[in-house]
XYZ file of C-alpha atoms in Angstrom:
302
model
C 35.590 2.448 28.008
C 36.585 4.604 25.395
C 35.726 5.711 21.956
C 38.691 3.992 20.708
C 37.746 0.805 22.367
C 34.405 0.993 20.568
C 35.980 1.171 17.358
C 38.264 -1.378 17.900
C 34.934 -3.489 18.544
C 32.873 -2.277 15.531
C 36.315 -2.764 13.305
C 36.599 -6.554 14.397
C 33.283 -7.483 13.122
C 32.677 -4.947 10.313
C 36.086 -5.935 8.496
C 35.005 -4.697 4.851
C 33.136 -1.618 3.578
C 29.175 -1.458 4.269
C 26.739 -1.923 6.108
C 26.814 -5.158 8.430
C 23.305 -6.590 10.099
C 24.501 -8.197 13.400
C 22.817 -11.209 15.838
C 21.112 -8.103 17.349
C 18.491 -7.410 15.227
C 18.162 -3.386 16.070
C 22.089 -3.315 15.850
C 23.708 -2.473 12.306
C 27.333 -1.857 11.919
C 29.119 0.187 9.299
C 32.463 0.775 7.869
C 33.775 2.650 4.735
C 37.414 3.141 3.656
C 36.620 6.297 1.529
C 34.482 9.402 1.571
C 30.976 8.403 0.280
C 28.850 10.159 -2.114
C 25.723 12.081 -0.351
C 23.101 9.453 -0.141
C 19.286 10.027 0.130
C 17.772 7.969 2.796
C 15.008 7.616 5.980
C 16.584 7.915 9.388
C 13.919 6.155 11.899
C 13.883 6.257 15.657
C 17.082 5.422 16.849
C 20.531 6.280 17.912
C 23.922 6.996 15.502
C 27.329 6.843 16.357
C 30.488 7.295 14.820
C 33.412 5.752 16.804
C 35.764 6.623 14.134
C 35.970 8.805 10.901
C 33.286 11.589 10.646
C 30.072 11.796 8.895
C 27.305 14.546 8.123
C 23.703 14.352 7.599
C 21.656 17.003 5.933
C 17.881 17.550 7.201
C 15.722 20.446 5.585
C 18.369 23.139 5.412
C 20.116 21.719 9.026
C 23.326 20.080 8.298
C 24.464 18.101 11.190
C 28.467 16.935 10.953
C 29.460 14.409 13.783
C 32.624 12.458 14.827
C 33.857 10.172 17.843
C 32.920 11.281 20.879
C 29.016 12.543 19.522
C 25.771 10.795 19.462
C 22.943 11.464 17.038
C 19.488 10.676 18.216
C 16.708 10.457 15.671
C 13.067 10.514 17.042
C 10.655 10.165 14.356
C 11.166 9.124 10.392
C 12.974 11.523 8.865
C 14.133 12.205 5.198
C 17.691 12.940 5.113
C 20.880 13.054 2.848
C 23.752 11.340 4.702
C 27.661 10.624 3.853
C 30.885 9.816 5.190
C 33.411 12.673 5.114
C 36.271 11.445 6.873
C 37.466 7.517 6.529
C 40.699 5.852 4.460
C 41.956 2.568 4.319
C 44.569 3.135 7.239
C 41.583 4.789 9.313
C 38.000 3.659 7.779
C 35.254 5.242 8.788
C 33.326 3.050 11.726
C 30.078 3.701 13.193
C 26.707 1.887 14.206
C 23.070 2.398 14.566
C 20.970 1.268 17.324
C 17.295 1.363 16.293
C 15.061 2.116 19.251
C 11.545 0.886 20.446
C 9.402 3.475 20.683
C 6.759 1.482 23.089
C 9.334 0.395 25.401
C 10.243 4.189 25.681
C 7.171 5.109 26.097
C 6.639 2.454 29.186
C 10.146 3.272 30.541
C 9.518 6.969 30.829
C 6.160 6.345 32.562
C 8.254 4.156 34.877
C 11.257 6.863 35.563
C 11.057 9.771 37.772
C 11.719 12.373 34.775
C 11.779 16.350 35.269
C 8.368 17.689 33.840
C 8.744 18.407 30.053
C 9.043 22.179 28.947
C 6.734 24.306 27.176
C 9.138 25.277 24.442
C 8.160 25.087 20.943
C 8.499 21.740 18.905
C 12.488 21.497 17.823
C 13.859 19.487 15.003
C 13.415 15.467 15.437
C 17.305 15.248 15.425
C 19.693 15.325 18.524
C 23.352 16.190 18.540
C 24.845 15.725 21.753
C 28.072 14.377 23.517
C 28.264 10.759 23.919
C 28.825 10.422 27.946
C 30.660 7.738 29.560
C 27.937 5.508 31.012
C 26.171 5.572 27.776
C 29.623 4.672 25.993
C 30.099 1.796 28.308
C 26.541 0.304 27.601
C 26.860 0.664 23.230
C 30.471 -0.802 23.907
C 28.997 -3.750 25.912
C 26.221 -4.166 23.199
C 28.934 -4.836 20.552
C 31.124 -7.204 22.779
C 28.555 -9.285 23.074
C 28.038 -10.256 19.752
C 31.043 -12.536 20.055
C 28.890 -14.272 22.194
C 26.083 -15.399 20.593
C 24.561 -17.856 22.725
C 24.014 -14.837 25.631
C 22.356 -12.475 23.169
C 18.977 -13.680 23.836
C 19.426 -13.240 27.738
C 21.741 -9.953 27.776
C 20.900 -7.712 24.745
C 17.452 -6.844 26.047
C 18.675 -5.755 29.379
C 21.674 -3.576 27.887
C 19.544 -2.166 25.449
C 17.089 -1.226 28.315
C 19.649 0.381 29.969
C 20.512 2.428 26.890
C 17.094 3.504 26.831
C 17.102 4.478 30.442
C 20.310 6.457 29.970
C 19.227 8.376 26.855
C 15.745 9.365 28.766
C 17.829 10.676 31.843
C 20.582 12.422 29.666
C 20.753 15.106 27.311
C 18.783 13.586 24.712
C 15.832 13.326 27.074
C 14.002 15.917 26.448
C 13.436 15.048 22.925
C 12.452 11.517 23.854
C 9.852 12.775 26.599
C 8.547 15.211 24.203
C 7.874 11.884 21.531
C 6.527 9.505 24.427
C 4.354 11.987 25.946
C 0.583 11.749 24.591
C -0.751 14.934 23.460
C 2.497 16.345 22.896
C 3.122 18.348 19.502
C 5.885 15.637 19.147
C 4.103 12.596 19.686
C 0.914 13.765 17.219
C 3.403 14.566 14.724
C 4.554 11.280 14.759
C 1.110 9.904 14.466
C 0.881 11.910 11.483
C 4.197 10.676 10.135
C 3.246 7.296 10.365
C -0.018 7.941 8.269
C 2.160 9.690 5.973
C 4.528 6.815 5.557
C 1.395 3.982 5.386
C -0.213 5.990 2.635
C 2.557 7.776 0.901
C 0.818 7.018 -2.310
C -2.466 8.488 -1.657
C -3.458 12.317 -2.216
C -2.173 14.215 0.892
C -4.938 16.693 2.195
C -3.217 18.733 4.711
C -6.366 19.792 6.609
C -7.405 16.450 6.999
C -3.949 15.262 8.427
C -4.322 18.136 10.776
C -7.538 16.836 12.054
C -6.276 13.475 12.675
C -4.154 14.918 15.173
C -6.231 17.311 16.483
C -4.596 20.536 15.049
C -5.350 23.348 13.254
C -4.158 23.303 9.963
C -1.820 26.452 10.610
C -0.542 24.959 13.969
C 0.166 21.952 12.293
C 1.925 23.495 9.256
C 4.290 25.343 11.697
C 5.022 22.424 14.037
C 5.564 19.832 10.939
C 8.404 22.432 9.663
C 9.796 23.067 13.099
C 10.368 19.227 13.353
C 11.290 18.211 9.943
C 12.444 21.089 8.425
C 9.929 20.435 5.309
C 6.369 20.866 4.861
C 4.083 17.867 4.877
C 3.855 17.509 1.258
C 7.457 17.614 0.587
C 7.801 15.073 3.445
C 5.438 12.943 1.503
C 6.992 13.638 -1.834
C 10.447 12.434 -0.571
C 8.688 9.322 0.953
C 7.391 8.574 -2.646
C 10.287 9.291 -4.799
C 12.830 7.253 -2.030
C 10.165 4.420 -2.250
C 10.438 4.691 -6.180
C 14.055 4.542 -6.216
C 13.788 1.283 -4.446
C 11.434 -0.288 -6.615
C 13.513 0.674 -9.778
C 16.574 -0.637 -8.362
C 15.141 -3.925 -6.773
C 12.262 -4.533 -9.269
C 13.858 -3.237 -12.539
C 10.538 -1.357 -12.849
C 10.984 1.342 -15.585
C 9.398 5.017 -14.603
C 6.218 5.210 -15.934
C 5.281 2.129 -13.956
C 7.026 3.595 -10.886
C 5.251 6.524 -11.128
C 2.200 5.311 -10.701
C 2.956 2.557 -8.530
C 4.033 5.646 -5.840
C 1.022 7.829 -6.513
C 2.157 9.799 -9.452
C -0.524 10.659 -11.871
C 2.055 12.421 -14.020
C 5.089 10.346 -15.463
C 6.540 13.878 -16.666
C 6.076 15.581 -12.990
C 7.275 12.486 -11.594
C 10.541 12.761 -13.701
C 10.916 16.512 -13.101
C 10.273 15.910 -9.139
C 12.770 12.747 -9.194
C 15.506 14.837 -11.020
C 15.302 17.860 -8.597
C 15.955 15.622 -5.580
C 18.463 12.971 -6.575
C 20.376 15.261 -9.543
C 19.530 13.274 -12.392
C 16.528 11.513 -14.422
C 15.303 8.236 -13.465
C 16.938 5.989 -15.692
C 20.361 7.421 -15.373
C 20.271 7.807 -11.675
C 19.650 3.688 -11.918
C 22.554 3.296 -13.734
C 24.753 5.662 -11.326
C 23.444 3.638 -8.519
C 24.140 0.277 -10.095
C 27.558 1.380 -10.605
C 28.075 2.439 -7.524
C 26.573 -0.547 -5.736
C 29.233 -2.780 -8.266
C 32.178 -0.850 -7.117
C 31.303 -1.322 -3.175
C 31.145 -5.271 -3.781
C 34.394 -5.219 -5.506
C 35.897 -3.474 -2.613
C 34.251 -5.280 -0.182
C 35.764 -8.792 -1.771
C 39.368 -7.257 -2.992
């Protein structure tokens, strides 16, 4: 299989601009016929592939540009800024995102004969690596399976298992094994991030959070920043603000109500933080987002 074959298979299904859910719940396909504005979003445990065009993802102070022939693995929930950098009507951006099952990865890691983990410090929770031929082949077969919906329930889990085995044994493997190894810093931090995601509206006390994962506060802060590119407080703030943006877009809530809903005691502080992250006050930003959505809908219907 070649990357051009994968691009063809994605384009055959994702024929209009947008994000396309598929009959495989963990798999989404993506097309964009032009460069896009930087978008704040959460990347969870999963594998992103650009089959045609180019994309850029910013995590903290780290900027990752990737295109055909590369794969981007994310091991924990991360607030990032993402945008398409290459794509046009003749050759649109084509990509795919495959969410991974953390429990299945842990089980597979225990079953496989894998080399021991190194004692190197925790690295970032994103890994950009060349897309090896066997992994590309498995990903292409997974997309092709969408043309046989009656076989998805039986075959998709087998291909997804193969993909996870190849990820664990390939260049991305050390990142995933750090996540899977109980007691490793990455595993402990993933637990802390899961708690923050479920309790983002509560006041975060770093000392208590460090205690939850059996780390000293200083070690916790250091490892957290190494992994995510931001402090625990900055991480929680981004979770709050991204949830606030979705609430205002989807439920038409006003800024004051939204601020209280996501845990802010001060509406003015909420507005300042929101403007700092998204580049405009809440109401102006939401109007801009609504205009962009209308443009995307019009483009997909054209």
